[in-house]
Tab-separated table of C-alpha atoms in Angstrom:
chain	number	residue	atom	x	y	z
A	9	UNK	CA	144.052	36.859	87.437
A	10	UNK	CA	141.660	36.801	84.218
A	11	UNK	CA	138.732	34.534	84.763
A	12	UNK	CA	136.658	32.586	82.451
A	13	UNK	CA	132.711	32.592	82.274
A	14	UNK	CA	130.420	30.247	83.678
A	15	UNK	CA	129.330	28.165	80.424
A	16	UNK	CA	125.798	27.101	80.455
A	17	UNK	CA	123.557	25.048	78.557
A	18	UNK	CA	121.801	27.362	76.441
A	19	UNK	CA	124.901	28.245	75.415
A	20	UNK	CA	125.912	25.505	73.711
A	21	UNK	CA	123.108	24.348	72.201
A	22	UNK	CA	121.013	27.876	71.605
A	23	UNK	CA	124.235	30.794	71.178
A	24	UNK	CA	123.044	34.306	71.772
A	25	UNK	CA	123.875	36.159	68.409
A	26	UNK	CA	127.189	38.224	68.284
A	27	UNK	CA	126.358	41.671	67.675
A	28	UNK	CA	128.879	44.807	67.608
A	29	UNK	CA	128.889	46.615	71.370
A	30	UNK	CA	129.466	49.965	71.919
A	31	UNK	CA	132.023	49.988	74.998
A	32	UNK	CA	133.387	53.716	76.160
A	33	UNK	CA	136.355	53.121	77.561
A	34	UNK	CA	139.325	55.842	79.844
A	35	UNK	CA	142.404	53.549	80.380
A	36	UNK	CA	145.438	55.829	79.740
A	37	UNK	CA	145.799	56.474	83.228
A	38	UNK	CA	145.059	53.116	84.693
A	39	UNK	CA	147.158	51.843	87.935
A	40	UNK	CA	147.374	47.897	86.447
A	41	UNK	CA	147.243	46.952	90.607
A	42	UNK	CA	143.819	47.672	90.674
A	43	UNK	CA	140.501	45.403	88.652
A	44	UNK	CA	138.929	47.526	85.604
A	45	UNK	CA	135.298	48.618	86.417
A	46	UNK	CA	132.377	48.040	84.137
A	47	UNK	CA	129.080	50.117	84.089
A	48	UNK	CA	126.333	48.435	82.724
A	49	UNK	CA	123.141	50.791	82.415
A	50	UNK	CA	119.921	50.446	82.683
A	51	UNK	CA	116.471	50.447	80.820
A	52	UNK	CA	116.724	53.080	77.704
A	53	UNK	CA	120.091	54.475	78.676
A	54	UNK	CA	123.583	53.587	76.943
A	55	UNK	CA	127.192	53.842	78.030
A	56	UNK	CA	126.590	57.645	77.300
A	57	UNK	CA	124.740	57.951	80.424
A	58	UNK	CA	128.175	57.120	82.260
A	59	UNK	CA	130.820	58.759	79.944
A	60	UNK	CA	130.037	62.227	81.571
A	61	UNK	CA	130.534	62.346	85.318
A	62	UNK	CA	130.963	58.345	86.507
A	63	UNK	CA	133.554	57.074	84.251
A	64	UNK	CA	135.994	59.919	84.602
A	65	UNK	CA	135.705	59.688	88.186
A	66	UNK	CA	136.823	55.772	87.987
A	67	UNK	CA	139.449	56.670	85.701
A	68	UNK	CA	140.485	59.752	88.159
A	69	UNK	CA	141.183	57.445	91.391
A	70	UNK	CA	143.589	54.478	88.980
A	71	UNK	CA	140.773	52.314	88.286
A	72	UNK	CA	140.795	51.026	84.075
A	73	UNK	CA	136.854	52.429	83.246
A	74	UNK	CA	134.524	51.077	80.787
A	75	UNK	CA	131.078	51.611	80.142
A	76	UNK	CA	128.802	49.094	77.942
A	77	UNK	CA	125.876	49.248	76.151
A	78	UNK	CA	124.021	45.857	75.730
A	79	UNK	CA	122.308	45.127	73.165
A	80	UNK	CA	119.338	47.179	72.780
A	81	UNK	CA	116.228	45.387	72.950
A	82	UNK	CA	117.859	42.431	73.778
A	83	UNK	CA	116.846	39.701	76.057
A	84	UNK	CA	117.920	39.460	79.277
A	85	UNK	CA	119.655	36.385	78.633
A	86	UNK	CA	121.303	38.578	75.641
A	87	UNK	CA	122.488	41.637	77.791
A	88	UNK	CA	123.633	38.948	80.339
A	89	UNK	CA	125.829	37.454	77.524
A	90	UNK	CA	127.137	40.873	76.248
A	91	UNK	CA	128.315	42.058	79.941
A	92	UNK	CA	130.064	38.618	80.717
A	93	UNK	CA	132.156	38.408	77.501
A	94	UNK	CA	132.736	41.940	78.151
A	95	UNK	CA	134.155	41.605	81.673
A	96	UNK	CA	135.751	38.404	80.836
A	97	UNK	CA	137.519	39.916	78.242
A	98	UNK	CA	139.239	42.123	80.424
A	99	UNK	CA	142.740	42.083	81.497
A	100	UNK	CA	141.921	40.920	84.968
A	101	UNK	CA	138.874	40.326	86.914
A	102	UNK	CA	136.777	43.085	86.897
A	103	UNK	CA	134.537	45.203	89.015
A	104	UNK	CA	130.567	45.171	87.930
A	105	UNK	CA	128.310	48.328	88.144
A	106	UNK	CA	125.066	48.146	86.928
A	107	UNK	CA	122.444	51.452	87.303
A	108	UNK	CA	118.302	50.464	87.066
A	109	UNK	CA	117.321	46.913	85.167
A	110	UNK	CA	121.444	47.121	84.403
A	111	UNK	CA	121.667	45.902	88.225
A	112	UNK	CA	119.171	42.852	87.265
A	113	UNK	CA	121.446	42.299	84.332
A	114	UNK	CA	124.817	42.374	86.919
A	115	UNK	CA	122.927	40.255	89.209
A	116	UNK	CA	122.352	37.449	86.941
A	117	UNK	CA	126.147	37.956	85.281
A	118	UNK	CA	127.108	37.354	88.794
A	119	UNK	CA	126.298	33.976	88.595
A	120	UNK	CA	127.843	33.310	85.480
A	121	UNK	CA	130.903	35.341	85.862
A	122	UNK	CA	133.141	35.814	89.602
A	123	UNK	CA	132.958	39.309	89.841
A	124	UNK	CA	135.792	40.996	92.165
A	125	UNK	CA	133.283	43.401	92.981
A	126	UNK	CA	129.764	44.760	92.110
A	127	UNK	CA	127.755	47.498	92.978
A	128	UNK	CA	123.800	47.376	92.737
A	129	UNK	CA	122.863	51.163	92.098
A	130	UNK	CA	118.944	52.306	92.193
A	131	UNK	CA	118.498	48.540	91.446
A	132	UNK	CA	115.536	47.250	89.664
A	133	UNK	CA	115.114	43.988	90.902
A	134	UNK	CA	111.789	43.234	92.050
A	135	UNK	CA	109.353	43.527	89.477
A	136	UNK	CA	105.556	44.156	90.434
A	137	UNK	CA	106.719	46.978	93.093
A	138	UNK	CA	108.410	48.823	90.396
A	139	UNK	CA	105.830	48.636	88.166
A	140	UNK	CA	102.897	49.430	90.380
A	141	UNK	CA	105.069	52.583	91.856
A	142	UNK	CA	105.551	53.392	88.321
A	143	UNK	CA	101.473	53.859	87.501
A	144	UNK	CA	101.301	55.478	90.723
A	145	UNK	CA	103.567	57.929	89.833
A	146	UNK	CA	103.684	58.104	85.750
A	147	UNK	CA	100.240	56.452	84.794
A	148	UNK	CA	100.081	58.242	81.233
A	149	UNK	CA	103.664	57.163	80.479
A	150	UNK	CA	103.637	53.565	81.776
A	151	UNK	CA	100.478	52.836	80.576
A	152	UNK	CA	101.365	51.771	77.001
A	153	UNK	CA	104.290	50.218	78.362
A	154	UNK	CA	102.486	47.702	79.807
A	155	UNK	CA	100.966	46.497	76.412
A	156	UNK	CA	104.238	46.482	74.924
A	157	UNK	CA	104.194	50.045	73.958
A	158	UNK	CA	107.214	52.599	74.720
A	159	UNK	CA	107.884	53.770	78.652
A	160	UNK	CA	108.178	57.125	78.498
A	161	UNK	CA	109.945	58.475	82.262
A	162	UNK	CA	109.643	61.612	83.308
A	163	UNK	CA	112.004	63.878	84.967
A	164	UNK	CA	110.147	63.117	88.538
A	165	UNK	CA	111.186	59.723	88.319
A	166	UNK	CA	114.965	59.892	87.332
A	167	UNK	CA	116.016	63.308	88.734
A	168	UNK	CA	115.461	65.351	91.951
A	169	UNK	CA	113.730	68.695	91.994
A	170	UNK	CA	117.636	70.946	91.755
A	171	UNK	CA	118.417	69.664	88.323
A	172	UNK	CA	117.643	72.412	85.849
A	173	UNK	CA	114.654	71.395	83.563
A	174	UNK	CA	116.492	72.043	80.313
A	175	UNK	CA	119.117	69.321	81.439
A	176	UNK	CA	116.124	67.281	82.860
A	177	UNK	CA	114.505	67.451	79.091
A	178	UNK	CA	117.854	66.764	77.280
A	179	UNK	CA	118.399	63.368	79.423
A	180	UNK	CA	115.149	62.172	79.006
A	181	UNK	CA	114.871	63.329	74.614
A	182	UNK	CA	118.118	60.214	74.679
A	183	UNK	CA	115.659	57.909	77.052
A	184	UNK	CA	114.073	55.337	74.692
A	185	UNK	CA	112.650	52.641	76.566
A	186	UNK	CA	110.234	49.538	75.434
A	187	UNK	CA	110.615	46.973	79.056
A	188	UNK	CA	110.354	43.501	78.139
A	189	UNK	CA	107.743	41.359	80.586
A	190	UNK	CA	110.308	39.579	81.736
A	191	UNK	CA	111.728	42.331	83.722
A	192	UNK	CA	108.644	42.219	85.725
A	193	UNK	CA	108.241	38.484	85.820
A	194	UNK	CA	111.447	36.893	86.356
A	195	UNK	CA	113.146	34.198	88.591
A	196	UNK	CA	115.349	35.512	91.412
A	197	UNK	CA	119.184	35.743	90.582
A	198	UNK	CA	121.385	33.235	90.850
A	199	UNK	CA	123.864	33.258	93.816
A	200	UNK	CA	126.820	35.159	92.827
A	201	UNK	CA	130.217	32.397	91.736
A	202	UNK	CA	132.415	33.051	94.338
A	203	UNK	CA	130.635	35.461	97.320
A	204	UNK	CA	132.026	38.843	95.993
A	205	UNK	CA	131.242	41.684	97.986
A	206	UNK	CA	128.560	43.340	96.457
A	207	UNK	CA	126.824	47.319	97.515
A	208	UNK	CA	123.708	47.923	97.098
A	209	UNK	CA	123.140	51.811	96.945
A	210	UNK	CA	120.363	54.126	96.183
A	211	UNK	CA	117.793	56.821	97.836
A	212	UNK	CA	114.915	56.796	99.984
A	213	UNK	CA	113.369	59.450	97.340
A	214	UNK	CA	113.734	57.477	94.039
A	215	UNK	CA	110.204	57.591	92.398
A	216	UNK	CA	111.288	54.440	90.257
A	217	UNK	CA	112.774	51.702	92.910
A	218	UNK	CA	110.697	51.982	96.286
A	219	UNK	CA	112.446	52.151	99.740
A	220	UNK	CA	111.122	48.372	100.614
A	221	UNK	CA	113.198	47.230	97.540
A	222	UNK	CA	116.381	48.400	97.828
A	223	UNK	CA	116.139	47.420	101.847
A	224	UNK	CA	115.541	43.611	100.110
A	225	UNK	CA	118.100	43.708	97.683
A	226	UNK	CA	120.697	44.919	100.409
A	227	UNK	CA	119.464	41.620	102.714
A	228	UNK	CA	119.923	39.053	99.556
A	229	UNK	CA	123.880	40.318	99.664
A	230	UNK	CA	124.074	40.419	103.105
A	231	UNK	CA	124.082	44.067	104.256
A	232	UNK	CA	122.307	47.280	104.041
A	233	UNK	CA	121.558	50.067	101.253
A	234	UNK	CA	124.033	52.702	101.482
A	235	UNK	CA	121.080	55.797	100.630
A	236	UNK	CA	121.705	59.478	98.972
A	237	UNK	CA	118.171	61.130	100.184
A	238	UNK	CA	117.051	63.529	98.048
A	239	UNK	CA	118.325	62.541	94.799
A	240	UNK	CA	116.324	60.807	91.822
A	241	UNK	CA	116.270	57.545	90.172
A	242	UNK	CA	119.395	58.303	88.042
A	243	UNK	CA	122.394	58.581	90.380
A	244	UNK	CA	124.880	59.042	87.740
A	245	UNK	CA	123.034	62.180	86.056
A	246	UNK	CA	121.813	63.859	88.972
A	247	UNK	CA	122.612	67.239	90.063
A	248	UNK	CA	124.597	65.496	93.548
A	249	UNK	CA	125.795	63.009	91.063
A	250	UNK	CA	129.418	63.106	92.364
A	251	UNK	CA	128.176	61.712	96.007
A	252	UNK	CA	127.554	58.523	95.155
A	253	UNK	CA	130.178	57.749	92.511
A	254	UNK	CA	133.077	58.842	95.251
A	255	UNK	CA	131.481	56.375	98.204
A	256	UNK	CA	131.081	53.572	95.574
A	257	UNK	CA	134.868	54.326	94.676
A	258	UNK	CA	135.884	54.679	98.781
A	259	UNK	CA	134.095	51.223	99.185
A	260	UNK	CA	135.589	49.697	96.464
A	261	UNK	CA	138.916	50.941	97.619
A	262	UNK	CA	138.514	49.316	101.590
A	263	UNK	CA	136.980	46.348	99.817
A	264	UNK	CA	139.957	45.697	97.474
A	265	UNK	CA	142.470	46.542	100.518
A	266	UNK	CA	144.476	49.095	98.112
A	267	UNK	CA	144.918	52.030	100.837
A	268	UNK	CA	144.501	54.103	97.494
């Protein structure tokens, strides 16, 4: 069944600007019994940081795979917008995975927009943790960030210690981040319309979202991180990238009762 979008306010009386959206998309194989699955990313990545290993994987077990890129530099309230007309113009209602501040940006379409499923990956969600941890562990590169300047990550923070450094340096040349304040200062997100099941995974060794906040995050939905120690920040590009992706697609499939 295709479901409609939570209408707010704001909407009516301040629209968010339509803008073009790049959407990746790997449907020819789609079973039509199961809900499409959308990856939203997070802070400087695009769909592209999905097209490579994630979204064939979703497209491999049936599922109808898409991967968005918000607006870049948009508000929150923008990138909300974009992932909710997205979803909702999908065939039926659709699965939500969002990577990073993409999660905070799931989180919030959840109350806008009754997901059939989402998944929470590396999650950025509480702000002031994430940014001390991040001048803690990248002072130099988060510095100028933090007076509206560019973030610039480094391959410590988004990938674990096996993945080759040329790779490493090729990721992070198509990283362009400038964080708005208001993914460090926000209000908490909405409860979800219609208590979805919702998975909060990550790992114990990501030098972006510390330990204490995923274990918080996983308590606001009602259960506990599902963790991949050893691996970085950035699940889906990570050398063990193809562990999490297949126990976010088992999960999905219990969850959705397909037997698939």
């Amino acid at each position: 069944m295709k479901s409609s979008p939570v209408l707010r306010f704001d909407d009516w009386t301040d629209p968010v600007r339509p803008v073009e959206r790049e959407l990746i998309s790997l449907t020819e194989d789609a079973n039509k019994d199961l809900p499409p699955v959308l990856f939203v990313p997070g802070l400087g990545h695009g769909a592209w940081a999905f097209a490579e290993h994630w979204l064939p994987a979703a497209a491999a077990r049936g599922f109808a795979a898409h991967a968005l890129t918000p607006r870049p530099g948009g508000s929150r309230r923008a990138q909300v917008h974009d992932v909710v007309q997205v979803a909702a113009s999908l065939p039926r209602q659709t699965v939500l995975i969002g990577h990073g501040a993409g999660a905070l940006v799931v989180a919030y379409a959840m109350g806008r927009y009754p997901v059939r499923a989402a998944v929470l990956a590396a999650p950025v969600m509480d702000g002031w943790p994430t940014l001390w941890t991040a001048l803690k562990t990248n002072p130099l590169g988060t510095l100028p960030a933090v007076f509206g300047g560019r973030l610039r990550l480094n391959r410590k923070q988004l990938f674990s210690a096996g993945l080759p450094d040329e790779r490493a340096r090729e990721i992070l040349d198509r990283v362009v981040a400038r964080p708005r304040r208001e993914l460090v200062v926000h209000d908490p997100a909405p409860r979800p319309v219609g208590d979805p099941p919702v998975l909060v995974v990550g790992s114990p060794d990501d030098r972006v979202v510390p330990r204490s906040s995923l274990d918080r995050t996983a308590t606001r939905y009602g259960g506990a991180p599902l963790l991949f120690p050893g691996m970085g920040h950035d699940l889906m590009l990570d050398v063990d990238q193809a562990e999490p992706i297949e126990a976010i697609l088992d999960w999905l499939t219990k969850e959705l009762g397909t037997g698939g």
